[in-house]
Amino acid sequence: MNKTLLIDQDCTLVDMLPPWLRRYNEIKGTNVQVSDIKDYDVGLVCADQKVLYDILDEPGFFYNMDPMPGAQIYFQKLLDEGYDLVVVTQPPRKVDLAIRDKRRWMKKYFDFPLENMIFCHRKNLIDGALLFDDKPSHLVEWKKFHPNGLLATLDWQFNKVDVDFRGSLKNGWSEFYDFVKKTF
């Protein structure tokens, strides 16, 4: 069986929402919390969308974040056990800094071959046995193109699509690891 697992970076490997909202709140003097986000479009809870999305263009933004709980341990375990992990991540459309910082972030936290990173907006074009992502539209579109593939996500409030695996935000990577071991 194909053991290529496609793994999203932001909000799957990387704990992106807290630092993004923290930065927005610093700039705007607001108090937007992760719990306020009920839709994938974070801009719906932030009055100044330009400021919100300009943060993504700040040098170092995508580098200076922590991994999701357990991601560093269990992603590396899957790599060490021979699973073909491919990070499929969507960079912001305006700047190349994000691509550099996302690559630097992977090297900071993982012994990971950077040739296994794909930067794209149409993840449905990438083949694998499973897509682990947070964005509902990526999951839905990928499944249309890969009907036999499996879908996995973390249990974000904004992501309630039908998937084969849904892990908790706190223990999702441990749970995902167990799911992969049972499935492949």
Short mmCIF file of C-alpha atoms in Angstrom, two decimals:
data_model
loop_
_atom_site.label_atom_id
_atom_site.label_comp_id
_atom_site.label_asym_id
_atom_site.label_seq_id
_atom_site.Cartn_x
_atom_site.Cartn_y
_atom_site.Cartn_z
CA MET A 1 0.00 0.00 0.00
CA ASN A 2 1.16 3.54 -0.78
CA LYS A 3 2.69 5.01 2.37
CA THR A 4 3.08 8.56 1.05
CA LEU A 5 1.48 10.86 3.60
CA LEU A 6 0.84 14.47 2.59
CA ILE A 7 1.17 16.75 5.60
CA ASP A 8 0.14 20.40 5.70
CA GLN A 9 2.42 22.77 7.59
CA ASP A 10 0.34 25.68 8.99
CA CYS A 11 -2.11 24.68 11.75
CA THR A 12 -1.16 21.02 11.28
CA LEU A 13 2.59 20.86 11.95
CA VAL A 14 2.92 24.50 13.06
CA ASP A 15 0.89 26.12 15.83
CA MET A 16 0.22 29.21 13.69
CA LEU A 17 -2.99 30.77 15.01
CA PRO A 18 -1.83 31.92 18.49
CA PRO A 19 1.24 33.88 17.28
CA TRP A 20 -0.68 35.30 14.31
CA LEU A 21 -3.49 36.58 16.51
CA ARG A 22 -1.04 37.74 19.19
CA ARG A 23 0.75 39.87 16.58
CA TYR A 24 -2.53 41.23 15.24
CA ASN A 25 -3.65 42.11 18.78
CA GLU A 26 -0.32 43.88 19.44
CA ILE A 27 -0.73 46.02 16.34
CA LYS A 28 -4.45 46.76 16.69
CA GLY A 29 -4.85 46.80 20.48
CA THR A 30 -7.57 44.15 20.29
CA ASN A 31 -8.10 40.82 22.03
CA VAL A 32 -9.04 38.35 19.29
CA GLN A 33 -8.64 34.76 20.53
CA VAL A 34 -8.31 31.43 18.72
CA SER A 35 -11.65 30.43 20.29
CA ASP A 36 -13.29 33.31 18.36
CA ILE A 37 -12.47 31.66 15.02
CA LYS A 38 -15.46 29.67 13.77
CA ASP A 39 -14.66 29.81 10.03
CA TYR A 40 -11.44 29.03 8.16
CA ASP A 41 -11.27 32.68 7.07
CA VAL A 42 -9.57 34.21 10.12
CA GLY A 43 -10.28 37.63 8.64
CA LEU A 44 -13.95 37.28 9.57
CA VAL A 45 -13.09 37.90 13.24
CA CYS A 46 -10.51 40.63 12.63
CA ALA A 47 -11.80 44.07 11.71
CA ASP A 48 -8.63 45.07 9.83
CA GLN A 49 -7.99 42.30 7.32
CA LYS A 50 -5.18 44.21 5.63
CA VAL A 51 -3.18 44.30 8.86
CA LEU A 52 -4.01 40.64 9.56
CA TYR A 53 -2.76 39.42 6.18
CA ASP A 54 0.21 41.82 6.06
CA ILE A 55 1.55 40.01 9.15
CA LEU A 56 2.08 36.96 6.95
CA ASP A 57 4.55 39.03 4.92
CA GLU A 58 6.72 40.00 7.90
CA PRO A 59 10.25 38.56 7.73
CA GLY A 60 10.58 35.62 10.10
CA PHE A 61 6.86 35.23 10.75
CA PHE A 62 6.70 31.65 9.44
CA TYR A 63 9.99 30.76 11.12
CA ASN A 64 9.24 31.98 14.64
CA MET A 65 6.46 29.59 15.62
CA ASP A 66 6.24 26.44 17.69
CA PRO A 67 5.22 23.00 16.45
CA MET A 68 1.73 21.75 17.29
CA PRO A 69 1.76 19.66 20.48
CA GLY A 70 3.45 16.33 19.76
CA ALA A 71 4.21 17.14 16.12
CA GLN A 72 7.95 17.22 16.58
CA ILE A 73 8.01 13.78 18.21
CA TYR A 74 5.51 11.93 16.05
CA PHE A 75 6.33 13.44 12.65
CA GLN A 76 9.98 12.51 13.25
CA LYS A 77 8.98 8.99 14.39
CA LEU A 78 7.05 8.45 11.16
CA LEU A 79 10.05 9.66 9.16
CA ASP A 80 12.41 7.39 11.11
CA GLU A 81 10.08 4.43 10.55
CA GLY A 82 10.25 4.85 6.77
CA TYR A 83 7.01 6.62 5.95
CA ASP A 84 7.26 8.87 2.93
CA LEU A 85 6.21 12.20 4.41
CA VAL A 86 5.69 15.06 1.99
CA VAL A 87 4.96 18.50 3.39
CA VAL A 88 2.44 20.17 1.09
CA THR A 89 2.00 23.77 2.15
CA GLN A 90 0.30 26.82 0.74
CA PRO A 91 2.48 29.95 0.94
CA PRO A 92 1.04 33.46 0.90
CA ARG A 93 0.66 34.67 -2.66
CA LYS A 94 2.57 37.94 -2.27
CA VAL A 95 5.99 37.13 -0.81
CA ASP A 96 8.75 34.59 -1.16
CA LEU A 97 9.93 35.15 2.42
CA ALA A 98 7.32 32.68 3.61
CA ILE A 99 8.79 29.92 1.45
CA ARG A 100 12.27 30.55 2.83
CA ASP A 101 10.98 30.71 6.40
CA LYS A 102 8.84 27.58 6.05
CA ARG A 103 11.87 25.66 4.77
CA ARG A 104 14.04 27.02 7.62
CA TRP A 105 11.36 26.05 10.12
CA MET A 106 11.34 22.43 8.88
CA LYS A 107 15.13 22.21 9.23
CA LYS A 108 14.94 23.75 12.72
CA TYR A 109 12.57 21.10 14.06
CA PHE A 110 13.05 17.98 11.91
CA ASP A 111 15.65 15.85 10.21
CA PHE A 112 13.65 16.25 7.03
CA PRO A 113 14.69 16.20 3.36
CA LEU A 114 13.64 19.57 1.95
CA GLU A 115 13.10 18.01 -1.46
CA ASN A 116 9.99 16.52 0.20
CA MET A 117 8.38 19.98 0.50
CA ILE A 118 5.88 21.11 -2.09
CA PHE A 119 4.62 24.68 -2.13
CA CYS A 120 1.30 24.91 -3.91
CA HIS A 121 -2.24 26.20 -3.78
CA ARG A 122 -3.86 23.23 -5.53
CA LYS A 123 -3.07 20.35 -3.22
CA ASN A 124 -5.57 18.16 -5.06
CA LEU A 125 -2.92 17.74 -7.78
CA ILE A 126 -0.53 15.95 -5.39
CA ASP A 127 -0.86 12.18 -5.08
CA GLY A 128 -0.57 10.30 -1.82
CA ALA A 129 -2.34 7.80 0.41
CA LEU A 130 -3.50 10.45 2.86
CA LEU A 131 -3.84 14.23 3.22
CA PHE A 132 -3.48 15.67 6.75
CA ASP A 133 -4.64 19.31 6.50
CA ASP A 134 -6.67 21.92 8.35
CA LYS A 135 -8.26 23.75 5.42
CA PRO A 136 -11.72 22.35 4.64
CA SER A 137 -11.59 23.20 0.92
CA HIS A 138 -8.21 21.46 0.51
CA LEU A 139 -9.60 18.32 2.12
CA VAL A 140 -12.81 18.30 0.08
CA GLU A 141 -11.06 19.01 -3.23
CA TRP A 142 -8.29 16.49 -2.62
CA LYS A 143 -10.85 13.76 -1.91
CA LYS A 144 -12.61 14.46 -5.22
CA PHE A 145 -9.36 13.76 -7.06
CA HIS A 146 -8.26 10.90 -4.77
CA PRO A 147 -11.45 9.03 -3.82
CA ASN A 148 -9.48 6.12 -2.32
CA GLY A 149 -7.23 8.41 -0.32
CA LEU A 150 -7.75 9.10 3.36
CA LEU A 151 -8.35 12.47 4.99
CA ALA A 152 -7.02 13.59 8.36
CA THR A 153 -7.33 16.83 10.31
CA LEU A 154 -7.07 18.33 13.75
CA ASP A 155 -10.26 19.30 15.52
CA TRP A 156 -10.28 23.03 14.82
CA GLN A 157 -13.63 24.80 15.33
CA PHE A 158 -13.51 25.93 11.69
CA ASN A 159 -13.01 22.47 10.25
CA LYS A 160 -15.97 20.12 10.49
CA VAL A 161 -15.66 18.31 7.16
CA ASP A 162 -16.06 14.54 7.04
CA VAL A 163 -12.64 12.89 7.46
CA ASP A 164 -11.19 9.46 8.22
CA PHE A 165 -9.20 10.78 11.18
CA ARG A 166 -9.85 13.78 13.46
CA GLY A 167 -7.35 14.39 16.23
CA SER A 168 -7.63 16.63 19.25
CA LEU A 169 -5.62 19.85 19.29
CA LYS A 170 -3.77 18.73 22.42
CA ASN A 171 -2.97 15.08 21.52
CA GLY A 172 -3.69 15.02 17.80
CA TRP A 173 -0.20 14.06 16.70
CA SER A 174 -0.03 11.11 19.08
CA GLU A 175 -3.49 10.06 17.90
CA PHE A 176 -2.49 10.55 14.25
CA TYR A 177 0.61 8.42 14.74
CA ASP A 178 -1.54 5.60 16.15
CA PHE A 179 -4.00 5.97 13.24
CA VAL A 180 -1.17 5.74 10.68
CA LYS A 181 0.36 2.69 12.38
CA LYS A 182 -3.02 0.90 12.36
CA THR A 183 -3.85 1.93 8.79
CA PHE A 184 -0.62 1.53 6.84
#
